[in-house]
Coordinates of C-alpha atoms in Angstrom, one line a residue:
X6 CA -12.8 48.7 -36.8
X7 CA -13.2 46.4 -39.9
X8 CA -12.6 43.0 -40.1
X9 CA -12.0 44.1 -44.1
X10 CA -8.7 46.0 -42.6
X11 CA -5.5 44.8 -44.5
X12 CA -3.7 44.7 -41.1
X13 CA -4.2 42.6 -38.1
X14 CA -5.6 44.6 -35.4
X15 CA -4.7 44.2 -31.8
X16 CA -6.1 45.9 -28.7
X17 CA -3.6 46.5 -25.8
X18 CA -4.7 47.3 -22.7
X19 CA -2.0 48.0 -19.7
X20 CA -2.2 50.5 -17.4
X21 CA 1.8 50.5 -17.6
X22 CA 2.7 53.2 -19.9
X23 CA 6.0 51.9 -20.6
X24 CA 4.8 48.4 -21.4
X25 CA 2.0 49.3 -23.4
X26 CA 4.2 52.1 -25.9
X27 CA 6.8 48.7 -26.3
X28 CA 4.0 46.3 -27.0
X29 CA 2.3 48.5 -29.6
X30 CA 5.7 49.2 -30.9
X31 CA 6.4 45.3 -31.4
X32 CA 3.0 45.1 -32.4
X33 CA 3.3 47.5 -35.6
X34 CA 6.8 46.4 -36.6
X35 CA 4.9 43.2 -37.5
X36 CA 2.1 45.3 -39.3
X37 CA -0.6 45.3 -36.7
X38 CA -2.9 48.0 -36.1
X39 CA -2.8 49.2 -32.6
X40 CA -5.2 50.7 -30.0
X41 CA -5.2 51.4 -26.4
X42 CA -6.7 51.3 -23.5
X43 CA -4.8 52.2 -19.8
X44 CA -8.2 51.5 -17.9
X45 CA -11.4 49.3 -17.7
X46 CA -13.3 51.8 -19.2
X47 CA -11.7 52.7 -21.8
X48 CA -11.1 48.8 -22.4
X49 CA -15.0 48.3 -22.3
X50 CA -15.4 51.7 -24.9
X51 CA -12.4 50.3 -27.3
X52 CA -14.2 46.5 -27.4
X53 CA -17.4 48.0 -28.6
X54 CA -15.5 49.3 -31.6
X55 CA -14.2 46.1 -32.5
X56 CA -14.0 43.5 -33.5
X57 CA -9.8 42.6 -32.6
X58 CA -7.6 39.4 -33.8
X59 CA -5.9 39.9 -30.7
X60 CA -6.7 41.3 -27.4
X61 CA -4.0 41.5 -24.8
X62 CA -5.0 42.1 -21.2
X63 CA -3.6 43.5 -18.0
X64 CA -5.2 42.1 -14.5
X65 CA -4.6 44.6 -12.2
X66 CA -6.0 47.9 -13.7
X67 CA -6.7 51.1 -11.9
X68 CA -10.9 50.3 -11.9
X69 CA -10.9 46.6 -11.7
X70 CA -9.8 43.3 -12.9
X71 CA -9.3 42.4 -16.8
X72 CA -10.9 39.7 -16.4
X73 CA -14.3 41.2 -15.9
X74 CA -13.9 42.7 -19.6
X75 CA -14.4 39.3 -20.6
X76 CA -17.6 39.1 -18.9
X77 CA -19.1 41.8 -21.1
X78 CA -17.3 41.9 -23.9
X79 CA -18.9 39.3 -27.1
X80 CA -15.6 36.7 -27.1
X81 CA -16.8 36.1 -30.7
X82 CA -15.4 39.1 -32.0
X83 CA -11.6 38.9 -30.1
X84 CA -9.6 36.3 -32.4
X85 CA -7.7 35.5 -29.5
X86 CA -6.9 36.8 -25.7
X87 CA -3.7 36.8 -23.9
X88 CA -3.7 37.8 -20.4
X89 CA -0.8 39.4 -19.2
X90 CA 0.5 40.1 -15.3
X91 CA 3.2 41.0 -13.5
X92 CA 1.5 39.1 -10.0
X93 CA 0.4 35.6 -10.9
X94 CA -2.3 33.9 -9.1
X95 CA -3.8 30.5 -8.8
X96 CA -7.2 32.3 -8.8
X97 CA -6.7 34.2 -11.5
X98 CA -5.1 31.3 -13.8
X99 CA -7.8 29.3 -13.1
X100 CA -10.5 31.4 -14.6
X101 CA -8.4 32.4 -17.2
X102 CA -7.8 28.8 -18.7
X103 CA -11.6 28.2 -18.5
X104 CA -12.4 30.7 -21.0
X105 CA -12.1 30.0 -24.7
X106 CA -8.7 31.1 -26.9
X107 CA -7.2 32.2 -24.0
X108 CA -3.0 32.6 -23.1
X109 CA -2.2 33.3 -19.5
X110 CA 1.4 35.1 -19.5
X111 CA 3.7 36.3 -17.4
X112 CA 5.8 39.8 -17.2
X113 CA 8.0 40.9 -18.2
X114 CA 7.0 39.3 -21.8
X115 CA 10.1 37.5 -24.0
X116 CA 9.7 39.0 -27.6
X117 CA 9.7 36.1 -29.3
X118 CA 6.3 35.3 -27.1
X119 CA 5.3 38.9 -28.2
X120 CA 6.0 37.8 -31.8
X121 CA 3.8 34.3 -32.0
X122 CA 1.2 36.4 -31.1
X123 CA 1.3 38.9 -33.8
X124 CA 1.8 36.0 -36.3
X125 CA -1.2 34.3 -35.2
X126 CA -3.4 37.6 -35.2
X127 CA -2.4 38.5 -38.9
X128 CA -3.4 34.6 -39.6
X129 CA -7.0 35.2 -37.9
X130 CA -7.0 38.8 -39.9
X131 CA -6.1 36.9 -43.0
X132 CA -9.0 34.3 -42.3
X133 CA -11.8 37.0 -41.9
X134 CA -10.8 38.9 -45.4
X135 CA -14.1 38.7 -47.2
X136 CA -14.2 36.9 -50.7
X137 CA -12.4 33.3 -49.0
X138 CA -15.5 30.8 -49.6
X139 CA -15.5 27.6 -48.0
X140 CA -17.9 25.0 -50.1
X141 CA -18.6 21.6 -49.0
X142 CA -14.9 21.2 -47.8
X143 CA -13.5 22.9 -50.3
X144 CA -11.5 26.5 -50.6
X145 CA -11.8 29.0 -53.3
X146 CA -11.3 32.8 -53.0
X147 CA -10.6 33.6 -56.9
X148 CA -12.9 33.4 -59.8
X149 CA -12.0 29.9 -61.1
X150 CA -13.0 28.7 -58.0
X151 CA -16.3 30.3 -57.9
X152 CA -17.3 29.2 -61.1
X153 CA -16.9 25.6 -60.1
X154 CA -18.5 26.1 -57.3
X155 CA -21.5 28.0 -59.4
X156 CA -21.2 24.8 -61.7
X157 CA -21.9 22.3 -59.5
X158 CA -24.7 24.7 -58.3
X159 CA -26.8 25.1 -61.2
X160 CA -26.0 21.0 -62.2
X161 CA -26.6 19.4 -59.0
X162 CA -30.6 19.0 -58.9
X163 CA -30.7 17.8 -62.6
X164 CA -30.4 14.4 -63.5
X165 CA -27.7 14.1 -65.9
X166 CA -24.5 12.8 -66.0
X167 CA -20.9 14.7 -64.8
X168 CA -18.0 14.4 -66.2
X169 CA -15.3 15.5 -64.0
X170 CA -11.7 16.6 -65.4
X171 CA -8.4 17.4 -63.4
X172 CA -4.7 17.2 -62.5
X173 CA -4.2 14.1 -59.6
X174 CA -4.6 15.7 -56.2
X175 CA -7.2 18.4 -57.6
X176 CA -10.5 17.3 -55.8
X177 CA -12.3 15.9 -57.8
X178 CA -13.9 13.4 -55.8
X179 CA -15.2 16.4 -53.2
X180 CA -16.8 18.3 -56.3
X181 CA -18.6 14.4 -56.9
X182 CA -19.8 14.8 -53.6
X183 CA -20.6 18.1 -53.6
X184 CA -23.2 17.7 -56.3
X185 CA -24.4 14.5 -54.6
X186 CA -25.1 16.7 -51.5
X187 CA -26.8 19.3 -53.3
X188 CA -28.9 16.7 -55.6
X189 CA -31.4 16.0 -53.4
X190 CA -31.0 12.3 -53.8
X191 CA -31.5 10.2 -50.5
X192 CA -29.3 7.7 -51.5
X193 CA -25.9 6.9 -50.5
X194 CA -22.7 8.4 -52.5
X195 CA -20.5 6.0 -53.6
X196 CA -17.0 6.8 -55.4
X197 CA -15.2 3.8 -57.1
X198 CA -11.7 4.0 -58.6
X199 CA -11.9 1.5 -62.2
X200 CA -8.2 1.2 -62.2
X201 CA -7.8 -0.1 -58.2
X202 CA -9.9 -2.9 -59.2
X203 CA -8.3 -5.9 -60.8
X204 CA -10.0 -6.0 -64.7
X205 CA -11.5 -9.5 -64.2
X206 CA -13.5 -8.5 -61.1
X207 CA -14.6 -4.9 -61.8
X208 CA -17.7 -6.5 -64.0
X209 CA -18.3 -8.0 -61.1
X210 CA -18.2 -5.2 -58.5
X211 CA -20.1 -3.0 -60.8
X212 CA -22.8 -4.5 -62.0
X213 CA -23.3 -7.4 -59.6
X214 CA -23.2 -11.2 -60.3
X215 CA -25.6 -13.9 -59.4
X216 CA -24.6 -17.2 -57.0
X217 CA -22.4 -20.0 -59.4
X218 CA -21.6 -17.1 -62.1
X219 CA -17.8 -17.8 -61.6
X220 CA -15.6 -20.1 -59.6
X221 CA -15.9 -18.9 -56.0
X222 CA -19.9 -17.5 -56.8
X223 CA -21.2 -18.6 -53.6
X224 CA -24.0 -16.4 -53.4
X225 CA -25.5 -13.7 -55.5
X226 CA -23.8 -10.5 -55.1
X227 CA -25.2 -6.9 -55.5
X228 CA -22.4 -4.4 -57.6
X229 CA -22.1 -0.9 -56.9
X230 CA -24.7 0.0 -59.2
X231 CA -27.2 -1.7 -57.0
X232 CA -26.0 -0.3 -53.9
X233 CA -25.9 3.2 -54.8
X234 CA -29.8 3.1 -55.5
X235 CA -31.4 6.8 -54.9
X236 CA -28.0 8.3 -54.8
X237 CA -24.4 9.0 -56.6
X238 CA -22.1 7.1 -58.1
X239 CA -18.7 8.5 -58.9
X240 CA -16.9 6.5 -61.2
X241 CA -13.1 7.6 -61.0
X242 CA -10.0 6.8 -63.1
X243 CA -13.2 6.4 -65.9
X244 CA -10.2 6.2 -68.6
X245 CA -9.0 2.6 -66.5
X246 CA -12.1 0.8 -67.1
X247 CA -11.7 -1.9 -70.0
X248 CA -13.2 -1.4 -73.3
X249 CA -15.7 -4.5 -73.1
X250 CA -17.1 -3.0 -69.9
X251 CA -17.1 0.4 -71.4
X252 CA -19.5 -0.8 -73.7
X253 CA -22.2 -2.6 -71.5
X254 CA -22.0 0.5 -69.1
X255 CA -23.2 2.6 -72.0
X256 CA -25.6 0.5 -72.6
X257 CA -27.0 0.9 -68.6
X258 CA -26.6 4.7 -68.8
X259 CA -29.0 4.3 -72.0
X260 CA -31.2 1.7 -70.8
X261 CA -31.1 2.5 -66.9
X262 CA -31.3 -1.3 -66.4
X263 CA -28.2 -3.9 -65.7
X264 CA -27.8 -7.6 -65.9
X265 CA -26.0 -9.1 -63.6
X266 CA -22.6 -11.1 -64.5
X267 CA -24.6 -14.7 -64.9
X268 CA -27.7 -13.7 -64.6
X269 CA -31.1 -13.1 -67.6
X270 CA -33.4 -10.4 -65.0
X271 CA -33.0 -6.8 -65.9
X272 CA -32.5 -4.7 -62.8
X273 CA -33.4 -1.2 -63.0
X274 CA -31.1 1.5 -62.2
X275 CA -31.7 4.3 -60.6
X276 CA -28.2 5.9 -60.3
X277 CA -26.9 9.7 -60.5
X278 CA -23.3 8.9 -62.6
X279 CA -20.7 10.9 -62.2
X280 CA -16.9 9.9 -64.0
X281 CA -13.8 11.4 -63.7
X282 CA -10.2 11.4 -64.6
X283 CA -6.5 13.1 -64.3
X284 CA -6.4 13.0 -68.1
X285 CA -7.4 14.8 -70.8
X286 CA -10.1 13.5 -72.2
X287 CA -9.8 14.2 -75.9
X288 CA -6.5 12.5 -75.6
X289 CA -7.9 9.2 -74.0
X290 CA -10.6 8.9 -76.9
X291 CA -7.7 9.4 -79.4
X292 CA -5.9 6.9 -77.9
X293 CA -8.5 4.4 -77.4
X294 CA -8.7 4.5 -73.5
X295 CA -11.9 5.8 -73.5
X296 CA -14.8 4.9 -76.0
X297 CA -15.9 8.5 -78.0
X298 CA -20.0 7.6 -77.7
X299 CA -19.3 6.2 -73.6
X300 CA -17.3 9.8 -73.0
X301 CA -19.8 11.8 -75.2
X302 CA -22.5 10.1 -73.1
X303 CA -21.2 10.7 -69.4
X304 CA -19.9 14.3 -70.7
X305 CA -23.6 15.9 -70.6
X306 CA -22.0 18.3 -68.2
X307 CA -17.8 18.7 -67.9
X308 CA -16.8 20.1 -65.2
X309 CA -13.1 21.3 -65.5
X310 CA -10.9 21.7 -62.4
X311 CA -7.8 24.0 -62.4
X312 CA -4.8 23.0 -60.7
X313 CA -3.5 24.7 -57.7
X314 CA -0.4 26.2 -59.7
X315 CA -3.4 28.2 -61.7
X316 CA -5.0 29.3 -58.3
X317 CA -2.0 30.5 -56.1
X318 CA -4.8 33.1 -54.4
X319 CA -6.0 29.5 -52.8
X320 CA -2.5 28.3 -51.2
X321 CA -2.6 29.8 -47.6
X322 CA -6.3 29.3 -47.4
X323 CA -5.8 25.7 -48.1
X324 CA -2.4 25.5 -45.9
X325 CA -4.3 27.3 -43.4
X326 CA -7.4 25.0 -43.0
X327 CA -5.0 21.9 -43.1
X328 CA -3.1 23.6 -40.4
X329 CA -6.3 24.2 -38.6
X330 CA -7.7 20.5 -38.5
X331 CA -4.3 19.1 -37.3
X332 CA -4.1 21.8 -34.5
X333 CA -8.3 20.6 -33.6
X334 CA -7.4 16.8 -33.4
X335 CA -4.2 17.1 -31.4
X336 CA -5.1 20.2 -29.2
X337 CA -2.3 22.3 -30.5
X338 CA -2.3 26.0 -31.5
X339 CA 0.8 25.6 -34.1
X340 CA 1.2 28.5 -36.7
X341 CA 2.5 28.9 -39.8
X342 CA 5.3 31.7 -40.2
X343 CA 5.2 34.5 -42.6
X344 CA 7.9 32.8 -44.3
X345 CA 6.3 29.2 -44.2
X346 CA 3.8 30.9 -46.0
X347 CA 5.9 32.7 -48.9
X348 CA 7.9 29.4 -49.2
X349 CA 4.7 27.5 -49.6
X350 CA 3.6 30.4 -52.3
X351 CA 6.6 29.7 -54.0
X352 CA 5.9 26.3 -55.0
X353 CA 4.5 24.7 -58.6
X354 CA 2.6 22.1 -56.4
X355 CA 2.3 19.0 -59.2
X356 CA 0.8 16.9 -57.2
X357 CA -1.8 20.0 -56.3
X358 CA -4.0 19.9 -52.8
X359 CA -3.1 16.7 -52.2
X360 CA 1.0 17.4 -52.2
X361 CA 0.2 20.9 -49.8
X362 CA -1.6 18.7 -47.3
X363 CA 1.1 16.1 -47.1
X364 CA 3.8 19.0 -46.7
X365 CA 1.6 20.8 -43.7
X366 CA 1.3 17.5 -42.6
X367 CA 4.9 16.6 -42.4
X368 CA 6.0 20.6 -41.2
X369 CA 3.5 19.8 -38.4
X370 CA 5.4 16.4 -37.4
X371 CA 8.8 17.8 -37.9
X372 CA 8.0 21.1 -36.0
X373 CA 9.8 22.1 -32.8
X374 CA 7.6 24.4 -31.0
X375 CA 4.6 26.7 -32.5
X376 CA 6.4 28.0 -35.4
X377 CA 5.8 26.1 -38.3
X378 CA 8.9 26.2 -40.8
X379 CA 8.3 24.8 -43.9
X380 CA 11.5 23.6 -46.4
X381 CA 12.7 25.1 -49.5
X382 CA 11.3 22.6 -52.8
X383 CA 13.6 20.3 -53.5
X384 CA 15.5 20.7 -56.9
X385 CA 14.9 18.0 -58.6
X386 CA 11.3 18.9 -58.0
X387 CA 11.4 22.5 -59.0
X388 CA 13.2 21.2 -62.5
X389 CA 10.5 18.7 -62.6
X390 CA 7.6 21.6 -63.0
X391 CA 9.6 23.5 -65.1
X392 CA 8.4 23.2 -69.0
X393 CA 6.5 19.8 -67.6
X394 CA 6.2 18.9 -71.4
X395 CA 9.5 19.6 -72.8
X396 CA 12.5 17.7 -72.9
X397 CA 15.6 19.3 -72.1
X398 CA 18.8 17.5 -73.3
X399 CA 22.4 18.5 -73.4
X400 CA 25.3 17.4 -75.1
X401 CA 27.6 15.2 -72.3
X402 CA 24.3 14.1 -70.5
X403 CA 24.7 10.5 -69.1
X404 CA 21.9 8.0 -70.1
X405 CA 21.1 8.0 -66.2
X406 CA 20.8 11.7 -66.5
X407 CA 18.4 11.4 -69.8
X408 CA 16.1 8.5 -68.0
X409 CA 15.5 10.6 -65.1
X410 CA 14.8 13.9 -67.3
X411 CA 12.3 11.6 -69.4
X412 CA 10.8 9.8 -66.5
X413 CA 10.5 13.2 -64.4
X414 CA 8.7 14.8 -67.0
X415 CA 6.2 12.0 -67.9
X416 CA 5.7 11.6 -64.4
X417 CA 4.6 15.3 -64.6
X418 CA 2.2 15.2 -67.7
X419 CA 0.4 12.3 -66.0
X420 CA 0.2 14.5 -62.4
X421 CA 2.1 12.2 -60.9
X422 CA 0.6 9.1 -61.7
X423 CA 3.1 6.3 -61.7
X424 CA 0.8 4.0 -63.2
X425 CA 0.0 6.2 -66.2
X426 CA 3.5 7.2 -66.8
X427 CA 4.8 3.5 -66.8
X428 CA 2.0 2.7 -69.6
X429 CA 3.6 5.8 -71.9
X430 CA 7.3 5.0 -71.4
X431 CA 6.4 1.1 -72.0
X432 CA 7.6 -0.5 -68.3
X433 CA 5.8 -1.5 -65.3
X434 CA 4.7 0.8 -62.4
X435 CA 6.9 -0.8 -59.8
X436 CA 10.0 0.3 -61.9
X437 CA 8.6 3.6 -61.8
X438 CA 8.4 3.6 -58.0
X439 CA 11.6 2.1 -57.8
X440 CA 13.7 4.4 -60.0
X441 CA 11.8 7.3 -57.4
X442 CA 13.0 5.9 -54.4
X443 CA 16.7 5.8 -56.0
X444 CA 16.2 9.6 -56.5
X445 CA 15.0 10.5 -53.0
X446 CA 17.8 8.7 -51.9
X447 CA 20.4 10.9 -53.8
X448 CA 18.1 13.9 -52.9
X449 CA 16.8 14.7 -56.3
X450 CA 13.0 14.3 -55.8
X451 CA 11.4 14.8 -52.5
X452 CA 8.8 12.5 -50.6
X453 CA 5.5 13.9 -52.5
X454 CA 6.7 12.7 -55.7
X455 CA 7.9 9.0 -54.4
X456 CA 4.5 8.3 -52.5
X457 CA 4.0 4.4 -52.1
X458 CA 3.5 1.5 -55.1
X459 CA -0.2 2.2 -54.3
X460 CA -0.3 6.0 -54.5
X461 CA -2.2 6.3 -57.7
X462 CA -5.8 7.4 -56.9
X463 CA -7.7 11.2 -57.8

């Protein structure tokens, strides 16, 4: 059998007629692919034709234990095992939880039991379908995806400067490291966010300072520049950095040298630059936020990253392998639901890979048992993505009512970013944030669109 099979495919094998007919009926009703064995033999036959995303196993059959299928079977190609009997044993148990992926059960079998299993083998089908490429931590199974991924490919080993562009929450900071890894650099990566740093030290941080340059100088200091010798520097939130220092960092990227803040000696630079930002970058030079010859300069090869609306192929995937690290750290084997997943699908995901970890995250807290359920969008969040750019005004609105429609929508043209949207609408970030948390509290925006004061980085 295939692992390019649409279906899950499960191997029963029961010597119990009866059993085996209602377990492969159960088993198709949630559109698996059934076949089955009533002997060890036939078992060891079956196997060789697999591989299986589920195999589940009687002890006691007519030529031997179960359990010695598992001694010559390849456990590499059985996504998962559960051993079923109708006479427990300590002995029996004991091996069984010392092999890998295993669930020791006992008849008769509750459906619901039946059911997790089925889930979880259509999730291990689903994660074997050719065409879903992992690539340095990050997911693509579509085309935009792959051309990124050949992007960064073909620009990685040459020496020129990337300009990354993208939504908050899109990656952009693991497609910076991505091309670090695949430069060939030996130096260290290091990724700096220009609008986290208060304007009057970020000369400072960057290019270094020598001892008495300021009050509070005590020593000479090496900036980020200096520190990233041999290897990558991302320069995030590029559109943040001041005009003055935009400037003198031209003038490095020309020269390859810096000056420290106080200082006369020319340091030489030997830095791979990579900038990026959540906006668009036309814009920004229109506006003055970002110099034309600095962005023509650092753009010698743009690399554009879709957001995860544009990429909806990507959403389980991504769910999936979030899902999958939370279950690793805490020793759990929790599952998202067929209709976890269509709920997830459903979304418009503004604040892209970023928002769909913190929802698996918080399903994973909130969850009961295995299952995990995953809550409608909230409304005010699905009228949010909606038209992001257009206004939509009635006659009878309140003002509160026209604030939040304006607000909401800014919110979304700047993905999110509280601090960008409070420099459009002419008011301070913290009464951005605070206007949020009055929504959440009437229930009109949900947690991924409050996120803290702070929660303004790419």
């Amino acid at each position: 059998m295939s692992r390019t099979d649409a279906t899950a495919s499960v191997l029963i094998v029961d010597d119990n007629v009866e059993f085996q007919a209602s377990v492969a009926e159960l088993a198709a009703l949630a559109h698996c692919s059934v076949t089955r064995a009533s002997t060890l033999g036939e078992a060891r036959r079956a196997a060789r034709d697999g591989p299986f995303d589920l195999l589940v196993l009687d002890l006691d059959l007519p030529d031997g234990s179960g359990l010695d299928l598992l001694d010559e079977v390849d456990l590499a190609t059985i996504g998962e095992i559960a051993i079923v009997t109708g006479h427990p044993s300590v002995d029996s148990a004991i091996r069984a939880v010392r092999l890998p992926i295993v669930d020791y059960l006992v008849k008769p079998l509750a459906p619901d039991a039946l059911g997790k299993l089925f889930e979880r083998a259509r999730l291990h089908a689903r994660s074997q379908q050719p065409g879903g490429v992992e690539y340095s931590g990050m997911i693509g199974t579509g085309t935009r995806m792959a051309e990124i991924f050949d992007r960064i490919e073909r620009v990685a080993r040459h020496e020129m400067t990337v300009f990354i562009h993208g939504e908050s929450g899109t990656g952009k900071e693991l497609v910076a490291r991505a091309v670090h890894e695949r430069s060939g650099r030996e130096g260290p990566f290091i990724a700096v966010n220009c609008g986290a740093i208060a304007t009057e030290l970020l000369s400072s941080q960057l290019f270094g300072h020598e001892r008495g340059a300021f009050t509070g100088a005590s020593q000479s200091h090496a900036g980020f520049f200096e520190r990233a010798r041999g290897g990558t520097l991302l320069l995030d939130e590029i559109t943040e950095m001041p005009a003055s220092l935009q400037v003198y960092l031209l003038r490095v990227l020309e020269s390859r040298t810096l000056t420290r803040v106080g200082g006369t000696r020319e340091v030489p630079v030997d830095v791979r630059v990579i900038a990026a930002t959540n906006r668009d970058p036309a814009a920004a030079v229109a506006s003055g936020d970002l110099r034309g010859d600095l962005y023509y300069r650092l753009a010698d090869f743009p690399i554009a990253l879709p957001p995860l609306r544009d990429r909806p192929e990507d959403v389980a995937p991504l769910a999936q392998r979030f899902l999958d690290r939370l279950n690793e750290r805490y020793g759990t084997r929790r599952f998202l639901t067929t209709e976890a997943t269509r709920q997830l699908a459903a979304r418009r995901w503004p604040g892209n890979v970023r928002e769909l970890r913190h929802v698996v995250q918080r399903a994973y807290v909130l969850a009961s048992d295995d299952a995990i359920q995953i809550q409608a969008e909230p409304a005010g969040q699905r009228a949010e993505t909606d038209a992001a750019g257009t206004m939509t005004f009635r006659v009878g609105m309140t003002f509160d009512e026209i604030e939040r429609e304006v607000l909401l929508k800014t919110l979304a043209h700047h993905g999110n970013n509280k601090r960008q949207a409070a420099r459009t609408l002419g008011v301070t970030a913290k009464t951005v944030y605070n206007r949020l948390l009055r929504y959440r509290s009437l229930g009109l925006v949900g947690d991924e669109q409050v996120g803290s004061e702070e929660d303004d980085e790419d």
